[in-house]
C-alpha positions as semicolon CSV with decimal commas, in nm:
position;residue;x (nm);y (nm);z (nm)
1;X;-4,386;4,133;-2,274
2;X;-4,168;3,849;-2,398
3;X;-3,964;3,825;-2,716
4;X;-4,154;3,696;-3,020
5;X;-4,118;3,333;-3,119
6;X;-3,874;3,432;-3,390
7;X;-3,634;3,519;-3,109
8;X;-3,668;3,191;-2,919
9;X;-3,455;2,875;-2,944
10;X;-3,413;2,686;-3,267
11;X;-3,457;2,985;-3,500
12;X;-3,184;3,146;-3,706
13;X;-3,273;3,514;-3,714
14;X;-3,074;3,650;-4,006
15;X;-3,061;3,635;-4,381
16;X;-3,371;3,422;-4,434
17;X;-3,346;3,451;-4,814
18;X;-2,992;3,320;-4,815
19;X;-3,091;3,028;-4,593
20;X;-3,389;2,941;-4,816
21;X;-3,160;2,946;-5,118
22;X;-2,919;2,716;-4,937
23;X;-3,199;2,473;-4,846
24;X;-3,330;2,474;-5,205
25;X;-2,984;2,403;-5,337
26;X;-2,948;2,112;-5,098
27;X;-3,281;1,963;-5,213
28;X;-3,199;1,998;-5,586
29;X;-3,031;1,715;-5,778
30;X;-2,656;1,711;-5,736
31;X;-2,474;1,868;-6,028
32;X;-2,247;1,662;-6,245
33;X;-1,894;1,631;-6,122
34;X;-1,680;1,875;-6,319
35;X;-1,397;1,734;-6,526
36;X;-1,059;1,764;-6,364
37;X;-0,750;1,574;-6,268
38;X;-0,883;1,487;-5,925
39;X;-1,233;1,408;-6,033
40;X;-1,361;1,562;-5,707
41;X;-1,645;1,816;-5,679
42;X;-1,551;2,160;-5,543
43;X;-1,606;2,211;-5,170
44;X;-1,945;2,364;-5,085
45;X;-1,936;2,726;-4,965
46;X;-1,895;2,774;-4,591
47;X;-2,226;2,839;-4,413
48;X;-2,273;3,191;-4,277
49;X;-2,165;3,225;-3,914
50;X;-2,443;3,187;-3,660
51;X;-2,536;3,505;-3,476
52;X;-2,777;3,334;-3,239
53;X;-2,695;3,381;-2,871
54;X;-2,712;3,134;-2,586
55;X;-2,997;3,345;-2,449
56;X;-3,201;3,290;-2,765
57;X;-3,119;2,920;-2,783
58;X;-3,248;2,870;-2,428
59;X;-3,558;3,087;-2,447
60;X;-3,375;3,356;-2,252
61;X;-3,327;3,134;-1,949
62;X;-2,949;3,150;-1,968
63;X;-2,690;3,399;-2,088
64;X;-2,364;3,312;-2,260
65;X;-2,013;3,330;-2,121
66;X;-1,764;3,584;-2,251
67;X;-1,633;3,336;-2,510
68;X;-1,964;3,394;-2,687
69;X;-1,894;3,768;-2,706
70;X;-1,555;3,695;-2,861
71;X;-1,714;3,457;-3,114
72;X;-1,998;3,693;-3,203
73;X;-1,767;3,993;-3,243
74;X;-1,579;3,804;-3,515
75;X;-1,900;3,656;-3,656
76;X;-2,067;3,995;-3,705
77;X;-1,765;4,116;-3,899
78;X;-1,778;3,804;-4,120
79;X;-2,155;3,813;-4,165
80;X;-2,168;4,182;-4,258
81;X;-1,845;4,255;-4,449
82;X;-1,782;4,624;-4,485
83;X;-2,072;4,705;-4,251
84;X;-1,953;4,565;-3,916
85;X;-1,612;4,562;-3,755
86;X;-1,488;4,388;-3,441
87;X;-1,279;4,633;-3,235
88;X;-1,051;4,544;-2,945
89;X;-1,014;4,855;-2,732
90;X;-0,850;4,728;-2,415
91;X;-0,734;4,440;-2,199
92;X;-0,867;4,365;-1,850
93;X;-0,646;4,306;-1,544
94;X;-0,708;3,931;-1,587
95;X;-0,596;3,947;-1,949
96;X;-0,928;3,930;-2,135
97;X;-0,996;4,137;-2,447
98;X;-1,239;4,429;-2,423
99;X;-1,445;4,423;-2,742
100;X;-1,684;4,646;-2,931
101;X;-1,867;4,609;-3,261
102;X;-1,886;4,909;-3,495
103;X;-2,176;4,905;-3,741
104;X;-2,254;5,128;-4,039
105;X;-2,455;5,080;-4,357
106;X;-2,190;5,249;-4,571
107;X;-1,861;5,143;-4,419
108;X;-1,801;5,438;-4,184
109;X;-1,632;5,209;-3,934
110;X;-1,343;5,399;-3,779
111;X;-1,314;5,724;-3,584
112;X;-1,132;5,909;-3,862
113;X;-1,408;5,829;-4,109
114;X;-1,682;5,942;-3,873
115;X;-1,500;6,271;-3,814
116;X;-1,441;6,325;-4,185
117;X;-1,811;6,276;-4,261
118;X;-1,925;6,446;-3,938
119;X;-2,120;6,125;-3,883
120;X;-2,290;6,104;-3,541
121;X;-2,192;5,802;-3,332
122;X;-2,432;5,622;-3,097
123;X;-2,265;5,403;-2,834
124;X;-2,456;5,151;-2,625
125;X;-2,295;4,932;-2,363
126;X;-2,399;4,637;-2,152
127;X;-2,259;4,472;-1,844
128;X;-2,097;4,762;-1,661
129;X;-2,248;4,568;-1,370
130;X;-2,205;4,220;-1,510
131;X;-2,490;4,062;-1,313
132;X;-2,724;4,305;-1,489
133;X;-2,676;4,145;-1,827
134;X;-2,995;4,225;-2,022
135;X;-2,801;4,483;-2,224
136;X;-2,568;4,222;-2,371
137;X;-2,845;3,988;-2,486
138;X;-3,080;4,265;-2,599
139;X;-2,797;4,453;-2,763
140;X;-2,689;4,163;-2,983
141;X;-3,051;4,111;-3,090
142;X;-3,098;4,479;-3,173
143;X;-2,765;4,515;-3,355
144;X;-2,847;4,221;-3,580
145;X;-3,183;4,374;-3,670
146;X;-3,023;4,711;-3,736
147;X;-2,778;4,555;-3,980
148;X;-3,051;4,348;-4,147
149;X;-3,271;4,656;-4,190
150;X;-3,542;4,501;-3,975
151;X;-3,513;4,780;-3,716
152;X;-3,503;5,157;-3,770
153;X;-3,437;5,141;-4,142
154;X;-3,188;5,407;-4,246
155;X;-3,042;5,459;-3,900
156;X;-2,703;5,309;-3,990
157;X;-2,680;5,537;-4,291
158;X;-2,735;5,837;-4,066
159;X;-2,513;5,729;-3,776
160;X;-2,247;5,476;-3,680
161;X;-2,336;5,242;-3,394
162;X;-2,082;5,118;-3,140
163;X;-2,193;4,825;-2,924
164;X;-1,989;4,720;-2,620
165;X;-2,156;4,392;-2,516
166;X;-1,978;4,369;-2,179
167;X;-1,787;4,655;-2,018
168;X;-1,699;4,471;-1,695
169;X;-1,547;4,165;-1,860
170;X;-1,366;4,010;-1,561
171;X;-1,676;4,059;-1,346
172;X;-1,880;3,885;-1,617
173;X;-1,663;3,576;-1,582
174;X;-1,716;3,560;-1,206
175;X;-2,011;3,354;-1,317
176;X;-2,250;3,161;-1,095
177;X;-2,606;3,123;-0,974
178;X;-2,769;3,347;-0,716
179;X;-2,544;3,648;-0,769
180;X;-2,853;3,871;-0,750
181;X;-3,130;3,724;-0,534
182;X;-3,344;4,031;-0,609
183;X;-3,346;3,961;-0,986
184;X;-3,544;3,711;-1,193
185;X;-3,302;3,536;-1,425
186;X;-3,095;3,442;-1,604
187;X;-2,996;3,116;-1,437
188;X;-2,634;3,227;-1,395
189;X;-2,471;3,565;-1,430
190;X;-2,159;3,767;-1,358
191;X;-2,072;3,992;-1,065
192;X;-2,125;4,364;-1,004
193;X;-1,764;4,478;-0,972
194;X;-1,435;4,417;-1,150
195;X;-1,168;4,167;-1,051
196;X;-1,012;4,455;-0,855
197;X;-1,348;4,502;-0,677
198;X;-1,407;4,843;-0,836
199;X;-1,752;4,959;-0,942
200;X;-1,705;5,096;-1,292
201;X;-2,016;5,310;-1,263
202;X;-1,848;5,512;-0,990
203;X;-1,519;5,547;-1,176
204;X;-1,589;5,777;-1,471
205;X;-1,428;6,083;-1,311
206;X;-1,147;5,933;-1,104
207;X;-1,065;5,687;-1,387
208;X;-0,858;5,438;-1,189
209;X;-0,975;5,100;-1,321
210;X;-0,785;4,977;-1,629
211;X;-1,124;4,902;-1,786
212;X;-1,236;5,261;-1,736
213;X;-0,916;5,399;-1,881
214;X;-0,979;5,186;-2,190
215;X;-1,340;5,303;-2,210
216;X;-1,246;5,670;-2,182
217;X;-1,000;5,623;-2,468
218;X;-1,280;5,465;-2,672
219;X;-1,510;5,757;-2,594
220;X;-1,241;6,009;-2,681
221;X;-1,168;5,836;-3,012
222;X;-1,528;5,789;-3,130
223;X;-1,686;6,085;-2,946
224;X;-2,044;5,949;-2,940
225;X;-2,321;6,209;-2,942
226;X;-2,533;5,968;-2,735
227;X;-2,404;5,711;-2,487
228;X;-2,649;5,449;-2,360
229;X;-2,570;5,252;-2,043
230;X;-2,785;4,939;-2,004
231;X;-2,857;4,830;-1,644
232;X;-3,104;4,634;-1,435
233;X;-3,236;4,820;-1,134
234;X;-3,310;4,699;-0,781
235;X;-3,564;4,819;-0,530
236;X;-3,931;4,769;-0,450
237;X;-4,162;4,542;-0,646
238;X;-4,375;4,735;-0,894
239;X;-4,524;4,707;-1,243
240;X;-4,305;4,951;-1,437
241;X;-4,062;4,745;-1,645
242;X;-3,807;5,003;-1,755
243;X;-3,678;5,345;-1,651
244;X;-3,499;5,568;-1,902
245;X;-3,312;5,867;-1,760
246;X;-3,173;6,113;-2,015
247;X;-2,912;6,374;-1,923
248;X;-2,857;6,665;-1,915
249;X;-3,192;6,735;-1,752
250;X;-3,086;7,075;-1,617
251;X;-2,972;7,391;-1,802
252;X;-2,659;7,320;-2,004
253;X;-2,439;7,531;-2,234
254;X;-2,580;7,558;-2,583
255;X;-2,921;7,434;-2,473
256;X;-2,825;7,064;-2,485
257;X;-3,086;6,997;-2,216
258;X;-3,363;7,084;-2,463
259;X;-3,243;6,819;-2,709
260;X;-3,212;6,568;-2,424
261;X;-3,564;6,649;-2,307
262;X;-3,702;6,597;-2,657
263;X;-3,525;6,262;-2,681
264;X;-3,659;6,157;-2,342
265;X;-4,016;6,240;-2,438
266;X;-3,983;6,052;-2,768
267;X;-3,842;5,741;-2,598
268;X;-4,115;5,742;-2,333
269;X;-4,387;5,773;-2,596
270;X;-4,246;5,501;-2,821
271;X;-4,191;5,255;-2,537
272;X;-4,546;5,314;-2,417
273;X;-4,675;5,249;-2,768
274;X;-4,482;4,921;-2,772
275;X;-4,664;4,807;-2,458
276;X;-4,410;4,896;-2,189
277;X;-4,464;5,089;-1,868
278;X;-4,165;5,326;-1,882
279;X;-4,051;5,584;-1,629
280;X;-3,845;5,896;-1,705
281;X;-3,675;5,895;-1,361
282;X;-3,484;5,649;-1,145
283;X;-3,743;5,457;-0,938
284;X;-3,580;5,484;-0,597
285;X;-3,785;5,605;-0,300
286;X;-3,648;5,874;-0,075
287;X;-3,682;5,623;0,208
288;X;-3,631;5,255;0,134
289;X;-3,950;5,051;0,094
290;X;-4,169;5,355;0,157
291;X;-4,355;5,476;-0,154
292;X;-4,522;5,746;0,055
293;X;-4,182;5,913;0,103
294;X;-4,177;5,999;-0,267
295;X;-3,915;6,002;-0,541
296;X;-3,656;6,271;-0,617
297;X;-3,563;6,311;-0,983
298;X;-3,227;6,464;-0,892
299;X;-2,951;6,409;-1,151
300;X;-2,651;6,209;-1,042
301;X;-2,296;6,341;-1,026
302;X;-2,055;6,269;-1,315
303;X;-1,915;5,958;-1,150
304;X;-2,215;5,795;-1,323
305;X;-2,219;5,729;-1,696
306;X;-2,518;5,942;-1,796
307;X;-2,404;6,248;-1,601
308;X;-2,047;6,203;-1,720
309;X;-2,174;6,218;-2,078
310;X;-2,356;6,542;-1,996
311;X;-2,035;6,689;-1,849
312;X;-1,870;6,612;-2,185
313;X;-2,148;6,802;-2,368
314;X;-2,303;6,479;-2,490
315;X;-2,634;6,308;-2,420
316;X;-2,626;6,026;-2,166
317;X;-2,904;5,768;-2,141
318;X;-2,931;5,543;-1,836
319;X;-3,159;5,244;-1,899
320;X;-3,279;5,047;-1,597
321;X;-3,492;4,744;-1,669
322;X;-3,671;4,628;-1,355
323;X;-3,512;4,333;-1,178
324;X;-3,841;4,167;-1,085
325;X;-3,949;4,144;-1,448
326;X;-3,838;3,817;-1,610
327;X;-3,517;3,805;-1,810
328;X;-3,708;3,759;-2,141
329;X;-3,919;4,066;-2,062
330;X;-3,614;4,270;-1,967
331;X;-3,429;4,173;-2,283
332;X;-3,735;4,274;-2,485
333;X;-3,734;4,613;-2,307
334;X;-3,369;4,667;-2,403
335;X;-3,441;4,570;-2,764
336;X;-3,739;4,804;-2,783
337;X;-3,553;5,092;-2,621
338;X;-3,276;5,060;-2,879
339;X;-3,536;5,041;-3,155
340;X;-3,697;5,362;-3,028
341;X;-3,359;5,533;-3,003
342;X;-3,242;5,438;-3,352
343;X;-3,580;5,532;-3,501
344;X;-3,518;5,876;-3,356
345;X;-3,163;5,872;-3,493
346;X;-3,283;5,774;-3,841
347;X;-3,510;6,078;-3,848
348;X;-3,293;6,326;-3,661
349;X;-2,923;6,238;-3,658
350;X;-2,838;6,582;-3,792
351;X;-3,024;6,750;-3,507
352;X;-2,826;6,548;-3,253
353;X;-2,498;6,645;-3,420
354;X;-2,598;7,011;-3,427
355;X;-2,707;7,002;-3,061
356;X;-2,373;6,874;-2,932
357;X;-2,189;7,119;-3,156
358;X;-2,384;7,404;-2,995
359;X;-2,303;7,260;-2,652
360;X;-1,932;7,253;-2,738
361;X;-1,946;7,614;-2,853
362;X;-2,134;7,714;-2,538
363;X;-1,888;7,527;-2,317
364;X;-1,597;7,715;-2,471
365;X;-1,763;8,044;-2,369
366;X;-1,809;7,966;-1,998
367;X;-1,531;8,200;-1,874
368;X;-1,665;8,428;-1,602
369;X;-2,013;8,270;-1,613
370;X;-2,194;8,092;-1,330
371;X;-2,218;7,714;-1,360
372;X;-2,417;7,478;-1,136
373;X;-2,210;7,174;-1,038
374;X;-2,500;7,013;-0,849
375;X;-2,876;7,037;-0,845
376;X;-3,131;6,950;-0,579
377;X;-3,502;6,886;-0,581
378;X;-3,715;7,173;-0,459
379;X;-3,957;7,102;-0,171
380;X;-4,246;7,128;-0,417
381;X;-4,381;6,795;-0,539
382;X;-4,658;6,665;-0,761
383;X;-4,853;6,343;-0,738
384;X;-4,737;6,073;-0,977
385;X;-4,959;5,771;-1,049
386;X;-4,702;5,499;-0,987
387;X;-4,803;5,144;-1,083
388;X;-4,719;4,926;-0,787
389;X;-4,858;4,628;-0,600
390;X;-5,047;4,599;-0,276
391;X;-4,809;4,572;0,017
392;X;-4,812;4,554;0,392
393;X;-4,560;4,631;0,662
394;X;-4,541;4,400;0,960
395;X;-4,303;4,347;1,250
396;X;-4,031;4,093;1,175
397;X;-3,925;3,830;1,423
398;X;-3,612;3,779;1,207
399;X;-3,469;4,130;1,186
400;X;-3,652;4,289;1,474
401;X;-3,745;4,567;1,232
402;X;-4,021;4,611;0,977
403;X;-4,082;4,366;0,692
404;X;-4,243;4,490;0,370
405;X;-4,438;4,222;0,181
406;X;-4,558;4,285;-0,175
407;X;-4,851;4,099;-0,331
408;X;-4,789;4,078;-0,707
409;X;-5,137;3,934;-0,758
410;X;-5,289;4,267;-0,655
411;X;-5,176;4,553;-0,879
412;X;-5,264;4,901;-0,764
413;X;-5,183;5,265;-0,827
414;X;-4,967;5,440;-0,570
415;X;-5,004;5,814;-0,549
416;X;-4,638;5,894;-0,503
417;X;-4,499;6,245;-0,438
418;X;-4,258;6,320;-0,722
419;X;-4,000;6,588;-0,656
420;X;-3,893;6,675;-1,010
421;X;-3,862;7,053;-0,991
422;X;-3,487;7,104;-0,976
423;X;-3,290;7,404;-0,859
424;X;-2,916;7,479;-0,861
425;X;-2,713;7,355;-0,566
426;X;-2,338;7,420;-0,562
427;X;-2,277;7,696;-0,817
428;X;-1,937;7,839;-0,910
429;X;-1,821;8,115;-1,142
430;X;-1,586;7,981;-1,405
431;X;-1,243;8,148;-1,390
432;X;-1,167;8,411;-1,649
433;X;-0,864;8,228;-1,789
434;X;-0,846;7,883;-1,634
435;X;-0,662;7,677;-1,374
436;X;-0,298;7,616;-1,290
437;X;-0,170;7,295;-1,131
438;X;0,184;7,334;-0,989
439;X;0,461;7,130;-1,145
440;X;0,481;6,887;-0,851
441;X;0,142;6,745;-0,947
442;X;0,157;6,810;-1,320
443;X;0,241;6,458;-1,440
444;X;-0,043;6,266;-1,280
445;X;-0,301;6,542;-1,329
446;X;-0,202;6,564;-1,696
447;X;-0,264;6,190;-1,726
448;X;-0,618;6,235;-1,593
449;X;-0,684;6,530;-1,821
450;X;-0,566;6,335;-2,127
451;X;-0,802;6,051;-2,042
452;X;-1,091;6,296;-2,029
453;X;-0,993;6,473;-2,351
454;X;-0,923;6,800;-2,170
455;X;-0,668;7,036;-2,326
456;X;-0,380;7,179;-2,123
457;X;-0,038;7,338;-2,176
458;X;0,288;7,323;-1,983
459;X;0,446;7,645;-1,863
460;X;0,780;7,668;-2,048
461;X;0,925;7,900;-1,783
462;X;0,859;7,993;-1,422
463;X;0,622;8,277;-1,337
464;X;0,724;8,419;-0,995
465;X;0,469;8,611;-0,787
466;X;0,179;8,538;-1,022
467;X;-0,167;8,658;-0,921
468;X;-0,396;8,362;-0,853
469;X;-0,698;8,262;-0,652
470;X;-0,595;7,999;-0,397
471;X;-0,822;7,765;-0,201
472;X;-0,719;7,713;0,161
473;X;-0,942;7,471;0,341
474;X;-1,089;7,598;0,667
475;X;-1,194;7,246;0,765
476;X;-1,134;6,900;0,620
477;X;-1,315;6,577;0,699
478;X;-1,244;6,233;0,556
479;X;-1,508;5,978;0,471
480;X;-1,471;5,601;0,512
481;X;-1,292;5,418;0,235
482;X;-1,502;5,413;-0,082
483;X;-1,401;5,254;-0,412
484;X;-1,051;5,213;-0,276
485;X;-1,007;5,581;-0,192
486;X;-1,051;5,809;0,110
487;X;-1,283;6,088;-0,006
488;X;-1,231;6,436;0,139
489;X;-1,489;6,700;0,217
490;X;-1,366;7,055;0,241
491;X;-1,496;7,384;0,370
492;X;-1,340;7,702;0,241
493;X;-1,322;7,934;-0,055
494;X;-1,086;8,075;-0,316
495;X;-0,909;8,397;-0,215
496;X;-0,667;8,626;-0,402
497;X;-0,299;8,547;-0,340
498;X;0,033;8,556;-0,521
499;X;0,227;8,237;-0,587
500;X;0,539;8,131;-0,771
501;X;0,443;7,905;-1,061
502;X;0,734;7,673;-1,148
503;X;0,828;7,579;-1,499
504;X;0,640;7,265;-1,598
505;X;0,319;7,365;-1,421
506;X;-0,006;7,289;-1,605
507;X;-0,227;7,561;-1,744
508;X;-0,580;7,434;-1,816
509;X;-0,767;7,697;-2,020
510;X;-1,137;7,738;-1,953
511;X;-1,191;7,839;-2,317
512;X;-1,240;7,486;-2,446
513;X;-1,548;7,278;-2,530
514;X;-1,512;7,052;-2,228
515;X;-1,508;7,340;-1,981
516;X;-1,800;7,185;-1,783
517;X;-1,588;6,875;-1,730
518;X;-1,290;7,093;-1,629
519;X;-1,503;7,258;-1,360
520;X;-1,621;6,920;-1,229
521;X;-1,262;6,793;-1,213
522;X;-1,081;7,094;-1,066
523;X;-1,325;7,284;-0,846
524;X;-1,237;7,158;-0,494
525;X;-1,597;7,149;-0,368
526;X;-1,737;6,962;-0,670
527;X;-1,860;6,618;-0,555
528;X;-1,647;6,425;-0,805
529;X;-1,345;6,653;-0,826
530;X;-0,992;6,522;-0,793
531;X;-0,988;6,687;-0,449
532;X;-1,312;6,520;-0,340
533;X;-1,185;6,176;-0,446
534;X;-0,883;6,219;-0,219
535;X;-0,608;6,262;-0,477
536;X;-0,472;6,567;-0,290
537;X;-0,515;6,437;0,066
538;X;-0,147;6,481;0,147
539;X;-0,202;6,857;0,120
540;X;-0,410;6,839;0,439
541;X;-0,145;6,666;0,650
542;X;0,102;6,844;0,877
543;X;0,455;6,724;0,820
544;X;0,641;6,947;1,067
545;X;0,562;7,025;1,428
546;X;0,670;7,221;1,734
547;X;0,710;7,046;2,068
548;X;0,497;7,181;2,352
549;X;0,791;7,310;2,555
550;X;0,920;7,499;2,252
551;X;0,573;7,641;2,181
552;X;0,551;7,761;2,541
553;X;0,875;7,958;2,499
554;X;0,784;8,096;2,157
555;X;0,435;8,199;2,270
556;X;0,577;8,415;2,546
557;X;0,814;8,588;2,304
558;X;0,532;8,649;2,057
559;X;0,300;8,796;2,323
560;X;0,569;9,028;2,450
561;X;0,645;9,155;2,101
562;X;0,289;9,196;1,969
563;X;0,015;9,368;2,177
564;X;-0,244;9,299;1,905
565;X;-0,169;8,928;1,925
566;X;-0,208;8,940;2,305
567;X;-0,549;9,105;2,265
568;X;-0,657;8,841;2,012
569;X;-0,541;8,559;2,241
570;X;-0,722;8,704;2,543
571;X;-1,041;8,734;2,336
572;X;-1,014;8,367;2,238
573;X;-0,977;8,270;2,605
574;X;-1,333;8,386;2,662
575;X;-1,440;8,076;2,470
576;X;-1,463;7,804;2,742
577;X;-1,386;7,521;2,500
578;X;-1,073;7,694;2,376
579;X;-0,968;7,797;2,726
580;X;-0,960;7,437;2,856
581;X;-0,791;7,290;2,546
582;X;-0,414;7,318;2,601
583;X;-0,333;7,184;2,256
584;X;-0,558;7,438;2,084
585;X;-0,403;7,719;2,288
586;X;-0,049;7,624;2,181
587;X;-0,167;7,567;1,824
588;X;-0,296;7,926;1,822
589;X;0,064;8,044;1,843
590;X;0,217;7,780;1,618
591;X;-0,017;7,879;1,330
592;X;0,106;8,241;1,366
593;X;0,474;8,150;1,401
594;X;0,719;8,204;1,110
595;X;0,790;7,829;1,108
596;X;0,429;7,740;1,028
597;X;0,402;7,552;0,693
598;X;0,197;7,788;0,478
599;X;0,113;7,502;0,237
600;X;-0,090;7,304;0,491
601;X;-0,452;7,292;0,371
602;X;-0,357;7,473;0,049
603;X;-0,519;7,292;-0,246
604;X;-0,256;7,273;-0,525
605;X;-0,501;7,395;-0,789
606;X;-0,517;7,770;-0,857
607;X;-0,770;7,973;-1,052
608;X;-0,624;8,245;-1,275
609;X;-0,780;8,548;-1,438
610;X;-0,498;8,578;-1,694
611;X;-0,303;8,318;-1,884
612;X;0,038;8,245;-1,728
613;X;0,179;8,149;-2,067
614;X;0,441;8,392;-2,201
């Protein structure tokens, strides 16, 4: 599908009645000059600001630069006084403003007003990957129609909309042709990552990019019940033009997954009725370029926008228009998706508000309950009729591997195995009281928690010998650098211990609405925890040592004094690998020596069954 002619170049798309009146006035005879000292006629009223985008002016062949976003943000506020507001919510590392437009039919245009009225907020954002820019162009089109009442009438009386045209602003201005050779249009576009080469859609949990810190503050202020992230997907060539993934898709406190499932079904049905070929899952094959390998509908971890929203007890919607559709068709898909969403909002904003309230209440009651931090697809699949194109695989004289060639003139149905029955993966039991972070790490951990809207308290006095569960890693491995960090993978478990808790340590209670997010952040084995992202890597480094000649002397003393230790050592010698490893043999004694650093491999995050507060 392509946008209607009313959306193509040369047409002004708003306030037709006002424009007709202006034309009629221009064609009428000029009025008599009013009497006055100057004898001059009064200046004509200023024309309304144009809300037409570069994309519309060029038939969706080009997209505008960021200066257009700055102009349109001001223009929307001028064109819809009291119903639209231009909001600056951050500044990029290269000094550009980060902008959003708030829209409401009745002037509910700031966070305090939405809270006072318990007004649901719907946030939709474009350009987190700035080469995938359909969301910006489709979002401006949809927002204008929402404010004009041409789309989802009544939606802006039931909810406040927040539109972030471009999240990755500096990446947007790294503007040139051929940024994405696997995407049809526009002629020029921005780049995937920020000026600091960070991928914002991997940064929601670790929150290191200045842009992400600004976005998290925006989310915390407005607290949207639904967050929509507008992307363009890559991958094989096929007919489906848009995928819409709604989270949570797995059991969630308060039954939020049921509301998300209902929204997903409604969006799929409405998009189909509008002539699209939507998918409810991310269209990525388990093996690249091999439809026969199937598709897993496994939810992503909360480093991604839609899963981060779910961890906050909110509904996240990932929209992926297909890169091989034309830019006009992709923009139309964004427009229609937003129309479908706001139609649902107009009819059911109260249900969305109630659903997230139930999720908050359920999250605050997680203490002592099991919670799945990951899910995996079961081995059971069903056949999904996937609309693809004929293709062939042939040997390549270029790569020396296999070359897949698609024939877009020959549509066909692929019978693809779909693995969409999900089962819990990593499951933890939430602590009875919460977590404690020792004072040495309190400042920077508190900063992360504030960004995520997580509540915590500082211990006003030390608590010596406090009963905790401590996680000592049995094995640690480090992955290659990723997003500027060295991720860590741990093996181990929490075990009962007693530790001195200094004054100034952080207590993070589990009895709070964002308890699911707390678990994702502080459980060491969670895939996007602070531990997993490498923030605690120094805890796994030895800082003291014992020279070999000293260890030789100490080992002999220890064996002479402890028959049980001698028996344990002799048993270990029956392992050939251990027996021939001189370093491991000396390390056996060093780890049992009084000088051994008991903090090595100790994760500085404790679980507690009772509050340490006085």
